[in-house]
PDB file of C-alpha atoms in Angstrom:
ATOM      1  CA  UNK I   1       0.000   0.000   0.000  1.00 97.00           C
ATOM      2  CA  UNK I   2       1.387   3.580  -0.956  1.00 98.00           C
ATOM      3  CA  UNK I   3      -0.216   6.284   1.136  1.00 98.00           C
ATOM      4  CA  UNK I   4       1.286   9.832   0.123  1.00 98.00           C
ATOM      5  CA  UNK I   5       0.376  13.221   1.971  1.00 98.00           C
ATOM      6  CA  UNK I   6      -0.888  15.771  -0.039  1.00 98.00           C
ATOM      7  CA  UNK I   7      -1.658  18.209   2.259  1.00 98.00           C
ATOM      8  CA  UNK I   8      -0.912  17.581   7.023  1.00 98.00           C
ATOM      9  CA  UNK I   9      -2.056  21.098   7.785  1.00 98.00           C
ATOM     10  CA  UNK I  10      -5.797  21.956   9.723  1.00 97.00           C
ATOM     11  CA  UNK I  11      -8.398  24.336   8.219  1.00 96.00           C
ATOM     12  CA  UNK I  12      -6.683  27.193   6.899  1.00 96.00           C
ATOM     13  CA  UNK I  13      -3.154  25.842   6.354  1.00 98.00           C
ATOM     14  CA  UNK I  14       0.235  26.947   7.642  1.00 98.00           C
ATOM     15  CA  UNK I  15       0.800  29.906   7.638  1.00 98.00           C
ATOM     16  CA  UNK I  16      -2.728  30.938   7.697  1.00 98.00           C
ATOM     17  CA  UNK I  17      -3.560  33.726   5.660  1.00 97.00           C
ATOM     18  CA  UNK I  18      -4.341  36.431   7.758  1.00 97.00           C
ATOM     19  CA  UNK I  19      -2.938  34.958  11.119  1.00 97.00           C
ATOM     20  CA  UNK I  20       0.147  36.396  12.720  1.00 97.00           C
ATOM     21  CA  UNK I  21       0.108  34.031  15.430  1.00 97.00           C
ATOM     22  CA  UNK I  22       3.609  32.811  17.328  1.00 96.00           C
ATOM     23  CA  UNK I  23       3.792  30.066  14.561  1.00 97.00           C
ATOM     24  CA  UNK I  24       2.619  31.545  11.971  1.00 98.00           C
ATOM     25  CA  UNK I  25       4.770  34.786  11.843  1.00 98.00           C
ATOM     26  CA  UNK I  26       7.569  32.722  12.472  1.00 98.00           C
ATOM     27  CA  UNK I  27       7.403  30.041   9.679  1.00 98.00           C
ATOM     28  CA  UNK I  28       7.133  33.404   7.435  1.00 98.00           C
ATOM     29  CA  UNK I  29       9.656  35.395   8.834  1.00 97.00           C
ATOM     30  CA  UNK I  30      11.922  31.952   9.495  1.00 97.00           C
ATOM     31  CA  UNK I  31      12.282  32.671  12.997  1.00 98.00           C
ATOM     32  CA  UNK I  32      11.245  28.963  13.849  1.00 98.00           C
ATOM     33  CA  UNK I  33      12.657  25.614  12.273  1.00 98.00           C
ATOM     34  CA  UNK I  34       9.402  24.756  10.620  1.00 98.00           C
ATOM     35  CA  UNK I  35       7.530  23.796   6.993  1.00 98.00           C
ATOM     36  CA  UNK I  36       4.674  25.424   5.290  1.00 98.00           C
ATOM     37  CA  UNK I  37       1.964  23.081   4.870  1.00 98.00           C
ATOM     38  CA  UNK I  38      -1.894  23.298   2.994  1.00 98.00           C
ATOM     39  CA  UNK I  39      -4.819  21.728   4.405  1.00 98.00           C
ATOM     40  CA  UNK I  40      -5.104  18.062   5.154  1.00 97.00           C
ATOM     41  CA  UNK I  41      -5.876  15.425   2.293  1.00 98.00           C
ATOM     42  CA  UNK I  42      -4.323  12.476   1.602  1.00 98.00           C
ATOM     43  CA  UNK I  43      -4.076   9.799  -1.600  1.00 98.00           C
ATOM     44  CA  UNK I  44      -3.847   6.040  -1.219  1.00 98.00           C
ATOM     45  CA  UNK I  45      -3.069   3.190  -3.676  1.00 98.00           C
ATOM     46  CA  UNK I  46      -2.161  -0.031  -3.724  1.00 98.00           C
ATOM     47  CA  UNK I  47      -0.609  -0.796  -6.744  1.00 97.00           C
ATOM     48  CA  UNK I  48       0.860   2.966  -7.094  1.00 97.00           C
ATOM     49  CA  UNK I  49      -1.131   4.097 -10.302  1.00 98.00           C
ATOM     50  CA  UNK I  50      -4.650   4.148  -9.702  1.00 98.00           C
ATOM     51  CA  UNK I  51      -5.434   5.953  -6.445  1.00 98.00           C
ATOM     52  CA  UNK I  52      -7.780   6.906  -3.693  1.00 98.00           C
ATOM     53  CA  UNK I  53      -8.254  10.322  -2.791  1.00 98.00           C
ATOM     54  CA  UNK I  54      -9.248  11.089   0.840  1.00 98.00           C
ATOM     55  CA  UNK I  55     -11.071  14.660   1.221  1.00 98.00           C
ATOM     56  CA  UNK I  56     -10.823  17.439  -1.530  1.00 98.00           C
ATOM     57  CA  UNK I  57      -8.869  20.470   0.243  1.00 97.00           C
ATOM     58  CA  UNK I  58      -9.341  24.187  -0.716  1.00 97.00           C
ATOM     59  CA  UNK I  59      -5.945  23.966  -2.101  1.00 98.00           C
ATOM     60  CA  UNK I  60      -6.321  20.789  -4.176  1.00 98.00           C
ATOM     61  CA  UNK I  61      -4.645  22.291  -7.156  1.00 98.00           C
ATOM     62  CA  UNK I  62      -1.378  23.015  -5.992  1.00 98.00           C
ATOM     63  CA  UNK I  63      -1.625  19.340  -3.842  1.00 98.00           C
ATOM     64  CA  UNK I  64      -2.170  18.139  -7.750  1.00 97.00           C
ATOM     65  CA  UNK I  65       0.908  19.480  -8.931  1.00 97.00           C
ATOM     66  CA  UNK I  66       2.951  18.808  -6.315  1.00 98.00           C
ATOM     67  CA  UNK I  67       2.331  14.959  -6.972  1.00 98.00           C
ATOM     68  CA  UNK I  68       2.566  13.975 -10.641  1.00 97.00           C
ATOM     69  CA  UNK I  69       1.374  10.684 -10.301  1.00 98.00           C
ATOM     70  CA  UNK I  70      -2.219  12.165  -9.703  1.00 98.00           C
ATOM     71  CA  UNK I  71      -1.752  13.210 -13.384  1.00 96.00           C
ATOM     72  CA  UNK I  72       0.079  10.442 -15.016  1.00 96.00           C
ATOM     73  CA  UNK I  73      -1.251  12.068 -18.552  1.00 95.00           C
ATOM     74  CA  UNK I  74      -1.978   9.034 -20.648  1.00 96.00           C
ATOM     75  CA  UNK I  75      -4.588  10.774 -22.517  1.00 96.00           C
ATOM     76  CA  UNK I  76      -5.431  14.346 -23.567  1.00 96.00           C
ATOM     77  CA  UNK I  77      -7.668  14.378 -20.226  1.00 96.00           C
ATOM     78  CA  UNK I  78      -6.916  12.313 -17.239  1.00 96.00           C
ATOM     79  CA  UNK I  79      -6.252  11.490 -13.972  1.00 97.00           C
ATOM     80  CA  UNK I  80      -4.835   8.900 -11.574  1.00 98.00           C
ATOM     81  CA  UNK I  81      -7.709   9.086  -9.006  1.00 98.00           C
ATOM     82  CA  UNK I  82     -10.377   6.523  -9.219  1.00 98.00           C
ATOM     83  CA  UNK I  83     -12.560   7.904  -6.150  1.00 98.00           C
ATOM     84  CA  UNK I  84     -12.637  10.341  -3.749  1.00 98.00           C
ATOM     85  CA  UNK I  85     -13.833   9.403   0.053  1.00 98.00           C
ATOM     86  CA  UNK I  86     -15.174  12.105   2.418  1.00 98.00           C
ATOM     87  CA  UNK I  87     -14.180  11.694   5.607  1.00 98.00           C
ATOM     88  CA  UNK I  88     -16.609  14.560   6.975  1.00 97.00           C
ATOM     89  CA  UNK I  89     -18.426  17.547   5.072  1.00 97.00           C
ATOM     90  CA  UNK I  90     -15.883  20.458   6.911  1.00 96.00           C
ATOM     91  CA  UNK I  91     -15.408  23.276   4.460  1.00 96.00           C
ATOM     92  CA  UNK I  92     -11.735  22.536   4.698  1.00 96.00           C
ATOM     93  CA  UNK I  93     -12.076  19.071   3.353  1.00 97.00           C
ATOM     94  CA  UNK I  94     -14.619  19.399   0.770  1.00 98.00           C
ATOM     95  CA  UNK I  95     -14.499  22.847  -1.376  1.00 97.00           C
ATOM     96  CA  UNK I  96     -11.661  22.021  -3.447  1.00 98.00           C
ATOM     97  CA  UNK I  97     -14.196  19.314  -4.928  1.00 98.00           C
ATOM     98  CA  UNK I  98     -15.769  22.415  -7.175  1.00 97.00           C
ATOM     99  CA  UNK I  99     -12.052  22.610  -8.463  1.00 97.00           C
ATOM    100  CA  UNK I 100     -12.125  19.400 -10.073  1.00 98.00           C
ATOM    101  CA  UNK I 101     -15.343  19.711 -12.146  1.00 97.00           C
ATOM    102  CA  UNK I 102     -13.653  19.498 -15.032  1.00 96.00           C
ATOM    103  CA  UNK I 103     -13.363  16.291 -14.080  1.00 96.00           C
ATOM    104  CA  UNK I 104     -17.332  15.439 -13.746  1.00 97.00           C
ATOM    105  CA  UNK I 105     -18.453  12.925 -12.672  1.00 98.00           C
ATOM    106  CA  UNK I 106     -16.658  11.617  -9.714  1.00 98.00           C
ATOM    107  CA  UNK I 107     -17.028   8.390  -7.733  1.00 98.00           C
ATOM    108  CA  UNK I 108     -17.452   9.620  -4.440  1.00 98.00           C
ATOM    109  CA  UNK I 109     -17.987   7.702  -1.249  1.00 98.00           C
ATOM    110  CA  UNK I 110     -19.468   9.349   1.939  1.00 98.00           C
ATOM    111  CA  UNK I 111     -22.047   8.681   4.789  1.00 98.00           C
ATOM    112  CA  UNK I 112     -25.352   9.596   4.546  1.00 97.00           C
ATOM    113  CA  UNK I 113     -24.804  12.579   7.248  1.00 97.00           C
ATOM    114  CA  UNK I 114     -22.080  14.012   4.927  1.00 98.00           C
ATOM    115  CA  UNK I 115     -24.369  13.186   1.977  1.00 98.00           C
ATOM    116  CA  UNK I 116     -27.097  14.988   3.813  1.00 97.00           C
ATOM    117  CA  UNK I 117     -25.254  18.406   4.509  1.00 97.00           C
ATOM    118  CA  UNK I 118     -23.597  18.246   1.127  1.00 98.00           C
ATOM    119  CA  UNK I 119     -26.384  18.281  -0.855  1.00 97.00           C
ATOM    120  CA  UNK I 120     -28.525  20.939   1.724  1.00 95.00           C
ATOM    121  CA  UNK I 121     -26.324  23.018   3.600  1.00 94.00           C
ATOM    122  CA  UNK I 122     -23.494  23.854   1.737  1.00 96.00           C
ATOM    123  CA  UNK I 123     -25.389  22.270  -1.318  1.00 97.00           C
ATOM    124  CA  UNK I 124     -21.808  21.288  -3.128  1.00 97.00           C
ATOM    125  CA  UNK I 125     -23.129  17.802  -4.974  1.00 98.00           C
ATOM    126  CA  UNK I 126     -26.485  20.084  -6.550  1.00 97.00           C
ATOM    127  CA  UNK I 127     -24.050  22.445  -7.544  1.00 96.00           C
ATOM    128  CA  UNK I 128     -21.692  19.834  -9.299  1.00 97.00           C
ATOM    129  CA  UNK I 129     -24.634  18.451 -11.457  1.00 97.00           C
ATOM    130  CA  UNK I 130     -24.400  21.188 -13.810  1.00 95.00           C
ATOM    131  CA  UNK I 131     -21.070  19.142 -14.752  1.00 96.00           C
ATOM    132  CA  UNK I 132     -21.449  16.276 -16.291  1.00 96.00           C
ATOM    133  CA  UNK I 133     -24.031  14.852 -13.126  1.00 95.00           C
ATOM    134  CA  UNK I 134     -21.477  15.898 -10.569  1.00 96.00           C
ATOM    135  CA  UNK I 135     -21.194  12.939  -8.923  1.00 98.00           C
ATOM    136  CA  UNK I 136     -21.612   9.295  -8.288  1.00 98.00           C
ATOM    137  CA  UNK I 137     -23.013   8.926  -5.045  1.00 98.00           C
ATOM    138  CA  UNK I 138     -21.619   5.697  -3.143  1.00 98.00           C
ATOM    139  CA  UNK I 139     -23.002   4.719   0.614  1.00 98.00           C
ATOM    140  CA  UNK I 140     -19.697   3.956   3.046  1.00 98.00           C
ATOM    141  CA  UNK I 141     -20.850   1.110   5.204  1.00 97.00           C
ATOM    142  CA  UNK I 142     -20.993   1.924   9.258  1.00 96.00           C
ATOM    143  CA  UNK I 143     -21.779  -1.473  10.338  1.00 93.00           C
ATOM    144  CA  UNK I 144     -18.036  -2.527  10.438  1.00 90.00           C
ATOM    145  CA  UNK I 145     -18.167  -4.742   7.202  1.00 95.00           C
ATOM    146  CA  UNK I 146     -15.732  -3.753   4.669  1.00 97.00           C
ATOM    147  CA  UNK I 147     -15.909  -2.456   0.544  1.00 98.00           C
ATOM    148  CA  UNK I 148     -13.883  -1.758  -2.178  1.00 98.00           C
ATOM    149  CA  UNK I 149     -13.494   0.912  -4.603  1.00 98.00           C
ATOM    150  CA  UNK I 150     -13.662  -0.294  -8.328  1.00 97.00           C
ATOM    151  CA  UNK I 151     -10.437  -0.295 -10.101  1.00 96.00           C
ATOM    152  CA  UNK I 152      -8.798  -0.357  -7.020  1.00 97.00           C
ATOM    153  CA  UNK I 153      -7.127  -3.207  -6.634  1.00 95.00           C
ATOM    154  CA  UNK I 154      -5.647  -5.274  -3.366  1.00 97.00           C
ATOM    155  CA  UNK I 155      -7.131  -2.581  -1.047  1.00 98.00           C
ATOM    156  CA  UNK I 156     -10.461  -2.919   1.252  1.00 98.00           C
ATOM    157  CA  UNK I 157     -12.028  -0.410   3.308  1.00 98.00           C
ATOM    158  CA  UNK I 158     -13.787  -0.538   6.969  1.00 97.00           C
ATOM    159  CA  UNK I 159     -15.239   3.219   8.027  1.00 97.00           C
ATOM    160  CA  UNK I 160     -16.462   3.627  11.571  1.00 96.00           C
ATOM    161  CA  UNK I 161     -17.877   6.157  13.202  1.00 96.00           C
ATOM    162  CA  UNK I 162     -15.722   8.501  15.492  1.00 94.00           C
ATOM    163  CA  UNK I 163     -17.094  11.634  17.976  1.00 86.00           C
ATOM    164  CA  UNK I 164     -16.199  14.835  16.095  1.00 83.00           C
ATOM    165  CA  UNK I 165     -18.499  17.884  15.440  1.00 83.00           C
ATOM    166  CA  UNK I 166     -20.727  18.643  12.132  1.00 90.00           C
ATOM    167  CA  UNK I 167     -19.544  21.487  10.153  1.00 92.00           C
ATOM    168  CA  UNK I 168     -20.453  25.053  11.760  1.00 91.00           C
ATOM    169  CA  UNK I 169     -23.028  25.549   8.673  1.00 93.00           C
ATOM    170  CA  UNK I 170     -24.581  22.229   9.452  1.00 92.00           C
ATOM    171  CA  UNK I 171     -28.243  21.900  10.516  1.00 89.00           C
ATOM    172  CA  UNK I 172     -27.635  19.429  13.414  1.00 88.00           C
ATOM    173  CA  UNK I 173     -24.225  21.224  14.179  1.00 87.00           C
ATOM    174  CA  UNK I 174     -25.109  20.652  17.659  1.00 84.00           C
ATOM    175  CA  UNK I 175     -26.874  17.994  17.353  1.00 88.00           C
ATOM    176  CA  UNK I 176     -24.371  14.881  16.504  1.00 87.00           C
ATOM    177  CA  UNK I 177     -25.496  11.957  14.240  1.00 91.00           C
ATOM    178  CA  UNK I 178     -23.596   9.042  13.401  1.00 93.00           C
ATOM    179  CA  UNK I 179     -21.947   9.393  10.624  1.00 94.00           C
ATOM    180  CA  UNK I 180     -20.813  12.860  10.523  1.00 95.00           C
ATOM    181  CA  UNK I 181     -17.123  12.200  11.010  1.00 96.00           C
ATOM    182  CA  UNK I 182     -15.618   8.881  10.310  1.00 97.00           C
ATOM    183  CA  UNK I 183     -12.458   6.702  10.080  1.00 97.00           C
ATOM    184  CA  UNK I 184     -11.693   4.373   7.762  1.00 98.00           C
ATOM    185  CA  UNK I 185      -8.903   1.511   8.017  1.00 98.00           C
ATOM    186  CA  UNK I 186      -7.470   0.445   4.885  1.00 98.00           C
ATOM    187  CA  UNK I 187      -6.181  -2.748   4.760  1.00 98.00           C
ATOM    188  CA  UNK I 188      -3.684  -4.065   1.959  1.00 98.00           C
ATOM    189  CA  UNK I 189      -5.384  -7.569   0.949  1.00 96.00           C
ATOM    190  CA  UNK I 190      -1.842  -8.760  -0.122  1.00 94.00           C
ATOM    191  CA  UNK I 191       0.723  -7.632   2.469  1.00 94.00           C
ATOM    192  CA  UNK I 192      -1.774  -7.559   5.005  1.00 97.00           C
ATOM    193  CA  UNK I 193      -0.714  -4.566   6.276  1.00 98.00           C
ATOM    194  CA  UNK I 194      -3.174  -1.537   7.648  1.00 98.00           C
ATOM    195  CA  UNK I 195      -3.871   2.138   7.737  1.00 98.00           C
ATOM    196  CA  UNK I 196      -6.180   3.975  10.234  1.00 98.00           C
ATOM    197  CA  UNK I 197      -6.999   7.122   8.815  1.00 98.00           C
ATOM    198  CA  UNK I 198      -9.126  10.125  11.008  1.00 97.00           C
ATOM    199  CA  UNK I 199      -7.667  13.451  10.585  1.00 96.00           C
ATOM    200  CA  UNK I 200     -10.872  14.648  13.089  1.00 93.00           C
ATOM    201  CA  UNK I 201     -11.214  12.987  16.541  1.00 93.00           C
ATOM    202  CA  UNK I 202     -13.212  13.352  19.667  1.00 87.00           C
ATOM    203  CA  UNK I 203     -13.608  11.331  22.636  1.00 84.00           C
ATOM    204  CA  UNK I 204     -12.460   7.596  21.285  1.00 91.00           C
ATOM    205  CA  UNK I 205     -14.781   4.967  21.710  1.00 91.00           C
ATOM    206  CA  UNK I 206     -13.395   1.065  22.744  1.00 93.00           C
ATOM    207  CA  UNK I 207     -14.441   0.776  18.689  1.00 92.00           C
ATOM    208  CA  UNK I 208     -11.898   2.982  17.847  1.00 94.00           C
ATOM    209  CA  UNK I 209      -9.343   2.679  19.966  1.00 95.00           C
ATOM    210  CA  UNK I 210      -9.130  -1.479  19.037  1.00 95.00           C
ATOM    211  CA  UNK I 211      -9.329  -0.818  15.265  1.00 95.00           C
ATOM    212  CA  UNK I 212      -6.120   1.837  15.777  1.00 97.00           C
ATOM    213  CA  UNK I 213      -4.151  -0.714  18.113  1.00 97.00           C
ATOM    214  CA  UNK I 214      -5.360  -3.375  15.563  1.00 97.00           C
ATOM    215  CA  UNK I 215      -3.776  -1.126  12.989  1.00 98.00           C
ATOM    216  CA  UNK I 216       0.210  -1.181  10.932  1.00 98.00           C
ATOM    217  CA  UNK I 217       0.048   3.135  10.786  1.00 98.00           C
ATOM    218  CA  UNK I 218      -2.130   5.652  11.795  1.00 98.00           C
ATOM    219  CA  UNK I 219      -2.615   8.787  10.773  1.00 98.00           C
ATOM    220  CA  UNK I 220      -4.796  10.235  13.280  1.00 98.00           C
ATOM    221  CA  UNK I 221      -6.130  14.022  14.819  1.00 97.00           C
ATOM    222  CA  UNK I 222      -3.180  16.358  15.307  1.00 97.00           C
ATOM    223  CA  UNK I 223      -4.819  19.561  15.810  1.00 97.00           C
ATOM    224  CA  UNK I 224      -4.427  20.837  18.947  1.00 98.00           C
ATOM    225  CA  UNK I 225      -1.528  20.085  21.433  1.00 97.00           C
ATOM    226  CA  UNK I 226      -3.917  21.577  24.703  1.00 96.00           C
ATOM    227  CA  UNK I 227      -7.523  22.190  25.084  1.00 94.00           C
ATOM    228  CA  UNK I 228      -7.337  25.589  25.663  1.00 93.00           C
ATOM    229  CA  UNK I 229      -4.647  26.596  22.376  1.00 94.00           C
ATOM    230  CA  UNK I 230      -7.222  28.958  20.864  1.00 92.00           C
ATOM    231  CA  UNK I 231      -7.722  31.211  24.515  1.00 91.00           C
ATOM    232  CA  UNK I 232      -3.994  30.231  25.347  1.00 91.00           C
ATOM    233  CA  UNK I 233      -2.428  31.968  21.594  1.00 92.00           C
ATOM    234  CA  UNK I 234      -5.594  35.061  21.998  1.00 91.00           C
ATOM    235  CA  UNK I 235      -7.495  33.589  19.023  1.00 92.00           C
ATOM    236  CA  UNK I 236     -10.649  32.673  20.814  1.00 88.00           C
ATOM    237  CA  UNK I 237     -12.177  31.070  23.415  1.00 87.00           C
ATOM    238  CA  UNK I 238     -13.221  27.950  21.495  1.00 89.00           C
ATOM    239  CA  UNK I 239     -11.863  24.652  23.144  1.00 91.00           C
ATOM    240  CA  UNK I 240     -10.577  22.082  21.075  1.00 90.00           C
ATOM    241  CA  UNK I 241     -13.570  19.706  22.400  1.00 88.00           C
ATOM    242  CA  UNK I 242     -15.621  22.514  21.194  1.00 88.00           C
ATOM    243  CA  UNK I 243     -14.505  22.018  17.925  1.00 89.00           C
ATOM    244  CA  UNK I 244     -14.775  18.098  17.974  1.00 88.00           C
ATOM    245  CA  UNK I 245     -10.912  17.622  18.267  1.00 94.00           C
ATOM    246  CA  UNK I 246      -9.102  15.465  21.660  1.00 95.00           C
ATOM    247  CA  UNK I 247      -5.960  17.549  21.972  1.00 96.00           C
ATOM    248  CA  UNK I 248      -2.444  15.533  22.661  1.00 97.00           C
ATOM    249  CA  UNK I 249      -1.148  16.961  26.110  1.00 97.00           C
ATOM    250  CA  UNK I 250      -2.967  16.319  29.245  1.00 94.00           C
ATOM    251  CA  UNK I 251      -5.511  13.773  30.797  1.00 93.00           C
ATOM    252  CA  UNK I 252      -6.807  11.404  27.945  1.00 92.00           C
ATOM    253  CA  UNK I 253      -4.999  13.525  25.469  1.00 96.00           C
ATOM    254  CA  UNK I 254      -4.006  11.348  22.333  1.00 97.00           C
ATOM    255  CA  UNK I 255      -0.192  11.258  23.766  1.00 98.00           C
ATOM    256  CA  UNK I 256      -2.155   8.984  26.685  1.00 97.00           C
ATOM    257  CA  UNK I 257      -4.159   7.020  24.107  1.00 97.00           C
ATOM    258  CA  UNK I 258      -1.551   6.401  21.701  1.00 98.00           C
ATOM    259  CA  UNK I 259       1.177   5.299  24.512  1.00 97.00           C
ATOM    260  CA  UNK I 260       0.007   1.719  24.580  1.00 97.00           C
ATOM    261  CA  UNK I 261      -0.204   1.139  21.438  1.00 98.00           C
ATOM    262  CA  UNK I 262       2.360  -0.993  20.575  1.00 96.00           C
ATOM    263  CA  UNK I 263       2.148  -2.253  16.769  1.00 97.00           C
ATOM    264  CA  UNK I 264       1.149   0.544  14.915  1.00 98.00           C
ATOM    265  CA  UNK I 265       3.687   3.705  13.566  1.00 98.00           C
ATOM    266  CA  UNK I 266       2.313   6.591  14.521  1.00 98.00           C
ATOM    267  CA  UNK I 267       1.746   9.654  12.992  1.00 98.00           C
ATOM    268  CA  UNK I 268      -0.153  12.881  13.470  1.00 98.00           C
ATOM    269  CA  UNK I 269      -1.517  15.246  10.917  1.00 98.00           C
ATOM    270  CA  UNK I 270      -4.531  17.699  10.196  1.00 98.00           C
ATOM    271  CA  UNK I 271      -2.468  20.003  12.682  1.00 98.00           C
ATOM    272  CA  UNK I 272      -3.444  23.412  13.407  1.00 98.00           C
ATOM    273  CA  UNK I 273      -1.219  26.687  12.523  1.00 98.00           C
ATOM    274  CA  UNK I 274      -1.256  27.302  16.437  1.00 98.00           C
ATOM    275  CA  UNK I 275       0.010  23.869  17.508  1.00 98.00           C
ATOM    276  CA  UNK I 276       3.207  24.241  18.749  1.00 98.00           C
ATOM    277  CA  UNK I 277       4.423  21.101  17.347  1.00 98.00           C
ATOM    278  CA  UNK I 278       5.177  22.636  14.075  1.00 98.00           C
ATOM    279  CA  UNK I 279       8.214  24.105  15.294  1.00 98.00           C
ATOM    280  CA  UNK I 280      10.822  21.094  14.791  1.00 98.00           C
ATOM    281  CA  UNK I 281      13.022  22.490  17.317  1.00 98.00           C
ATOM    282  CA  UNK I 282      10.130  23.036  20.210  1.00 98.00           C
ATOM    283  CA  UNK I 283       9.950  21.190  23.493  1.00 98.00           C
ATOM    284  CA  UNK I 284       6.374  20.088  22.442  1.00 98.00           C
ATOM    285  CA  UNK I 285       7.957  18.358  19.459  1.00 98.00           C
ATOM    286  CA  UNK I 286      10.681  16.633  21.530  1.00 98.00           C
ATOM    287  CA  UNK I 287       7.862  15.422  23.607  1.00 98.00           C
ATOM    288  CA  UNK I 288       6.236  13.579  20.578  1.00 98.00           C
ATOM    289  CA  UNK I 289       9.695  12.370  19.563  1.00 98.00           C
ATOM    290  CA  UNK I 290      10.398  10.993  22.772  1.00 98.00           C
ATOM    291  CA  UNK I 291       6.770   8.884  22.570  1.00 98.00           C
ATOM    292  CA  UNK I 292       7.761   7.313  19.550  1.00 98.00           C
ATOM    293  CA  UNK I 293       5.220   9.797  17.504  1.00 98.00           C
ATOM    294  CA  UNK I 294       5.476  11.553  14.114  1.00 98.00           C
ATOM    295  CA  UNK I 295       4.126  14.727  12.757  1.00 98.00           C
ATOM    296  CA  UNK I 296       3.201  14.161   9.041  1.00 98.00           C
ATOM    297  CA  UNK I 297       3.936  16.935   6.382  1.00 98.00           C
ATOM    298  CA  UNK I 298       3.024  17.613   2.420  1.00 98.00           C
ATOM    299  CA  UNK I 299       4.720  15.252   0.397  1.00 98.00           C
ATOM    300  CA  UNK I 300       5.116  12.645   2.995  1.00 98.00           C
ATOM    301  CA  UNK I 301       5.277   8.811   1.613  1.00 98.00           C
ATOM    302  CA  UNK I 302       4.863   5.980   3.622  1.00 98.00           C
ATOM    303  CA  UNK I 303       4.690   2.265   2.167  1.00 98.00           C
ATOM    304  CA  UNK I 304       2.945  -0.383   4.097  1.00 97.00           C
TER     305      UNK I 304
END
C-alpha cells in the first residue's frame, strides 16, 4: 500500500492567511525551524497508479501538482484518481471538490450525514450536477463490514464512526449523528498490512481505539496540542472539544491514548497553525519524539 500526503495542515493551512500568530509569523519570517503546509488530504493506492483520494482540500490544485502521479497524462484528459472518500463535510475538506469539475463525474464515497449536509447546507453535490451529473453517489458502510473501490485493486475499506463535530453551517451542528465524522482503516489484501486514517477525533470509543491498536500506521487528529490553544495563543475562546478535536497533552490527550499502542507507527496530521508542534526544534515536538510519535507533512510517503 502507498499512502502519500498531499496536504498535514488543519483548516486554513500553515501559515494561515491572515494569522500572525507565534507560529505563523515565524514560519514566514523563518524565525522557527518549521515547513509550510496546505490543508489536510491524503491519496492512497495499492498498486501505485490508480489511487484513492481522501477529502478534496481548498488547495487541491497546488496538492495536484505537487504529486505527478495524480496526473500520469496518458490521454489528452486524465487522472490517476479513481474515487474520492469524504471523511466529513468540513469546508476545509470538501471545497476544493468544485475545483475538479472538469473532471465530472466523480465516484465519491461518503455517509449519509455528509451526503445529507452536502447536498442541503453547503449544497456542493447540486451544484456539481451542472457538470457532467457531478457525482456518483456511493453509501460507506458503518456497520463494520468492509468495501472496495472499483479499479482499485488489493485494497479494502472498513469506516467507523468517530465523535467529532458537524460542520459550523450544518443543521444538526449541535446535534451529533452518526456518521458525521468517520475513520476508515485500509487494509492491503496482499501484504496484510493496515492504515487507520481520522484526521478529526473526539472522545475515542473502545471501537476505535481497538481498530487503531489493531492497525500497521495511523494517521490520526493532530490539531491541537492543549484544550485551551485557541484562549492560550488570543485567538478565541473555542476549546478544542468545542470544535470536535481530543488535543495531545494532558488527561486522555491522544499522547495517553496512543502510549500503549504498541504495533502501529504513529503519525499525526490535520495540525493546526497554532500547535506548537510545528516548530521542529520546540519542546512540544521533543515530547512527541520521545513517545515514539510523528508529525506528518506535504509530500510525505509511507509504504505499508
Amino acid at each position: 500500500m502507498f499512502v502519500h500526503v498531499l496536504g498535514a495542515a488543519a483548516g486554513g493551512g500553515f501559515p494561515q492567511w491572515n494569522c500572525n500568530c507565534q507560529m505563523c509569523h515565524g514560519v514566514r519570517s523563518g524565525s522557527i525551524n518549521a515547513k509550510a503546509r496546505t490543508q489536510s488530504s491524503i491519496a492512497v493506492s495499492g498498486d501505485g497508479i490508480n489511487w484513492v483520494l481522501f477529502n478534496t482540500s481548498p488547495d487541491i490544485l497546488a496538492q495536484l501538482a505537487a504529486f505527478p502521479k495524480l496526473q500520469p497524462a496518458r490521454s489528452l484528459r486524465d487522472t490517476a484518481i479513481k474515487a474520492i472518500v469524504f471523511m466529513d463535510s468540513q469546508i476545509d475538506h470538501t471545497t476544493g471538490l468544485l475545483m475538479l469539475r472538469e473532471g465530472c463525474p466523480h465516484e465519491i464515497y461518503c455517509s449519509d450525514m455528509v451526503f445529507e449536509d452536502l447536498s442541503t447546507g453547503f449544497p456542493l453535490f447540486e451544484m456539481l450536477k451542472h457538470w457532467n451529473g457531478g457525482i456518483n453517489r456511493h453509501p460507506i458502510p458503518l456497520d463494520n463490514s468492509a468495501f472496495t473501490i472499483p479499479g482499485i485493486d488489493g485494497l479494502a475499506f472498513t469506516a467507523i464512526p468517530v465523535q467529532g463535530k458537524a460542520p459550523p453551517y450544518s443543521p444538526h451542528r449541535n446535534n451529533p449523528h452518526v456518521g458525521d465524522n468517520i475513520g476508515i482503516q485500509v487494509h492491503d489484501t496482499q501484504s496484510g498490512k493496515s492504515l487507520f486514517y481520522a484526521p478529526g477525533l473526539g472522545d475515542l470509543t473502545d471501537d476505535t481505539r481497538a481498530l487503531m491498536a489493531a492497525s500497521d500506521c495511523l494517521l490520526v487528529d493532530g490539531t491541537f496540542w492543549r484544550e485551551d490553544e485557541m484562549e492560550t495563543v488570543g485567538l478565541g475562546e473555542k476549546k478544542a472539544a468545542d470544535m470536535g478535536h481530543l488535543p495531545q497533552s494532558g488527561s486522555n490527550g491522544m499522547i495517553e491514548v496512543l502510549r500503549p499502542m504498541d504495533k502501529p507507527r504513529k503519525v499525526l496530521i490535520h495540525i493546526n497553525n497554532t500547535n506548537p508542534i510545528l516548530d521542529e526544534d520546540s519542546e512540544q515536538r521533543k515530547i512527541l519524539k520521545e513517545e515514539g510519535i510523528e508529525v506528518a507533512f506535504d509530500g510525505m510517503d509511507i509504504t505499508l
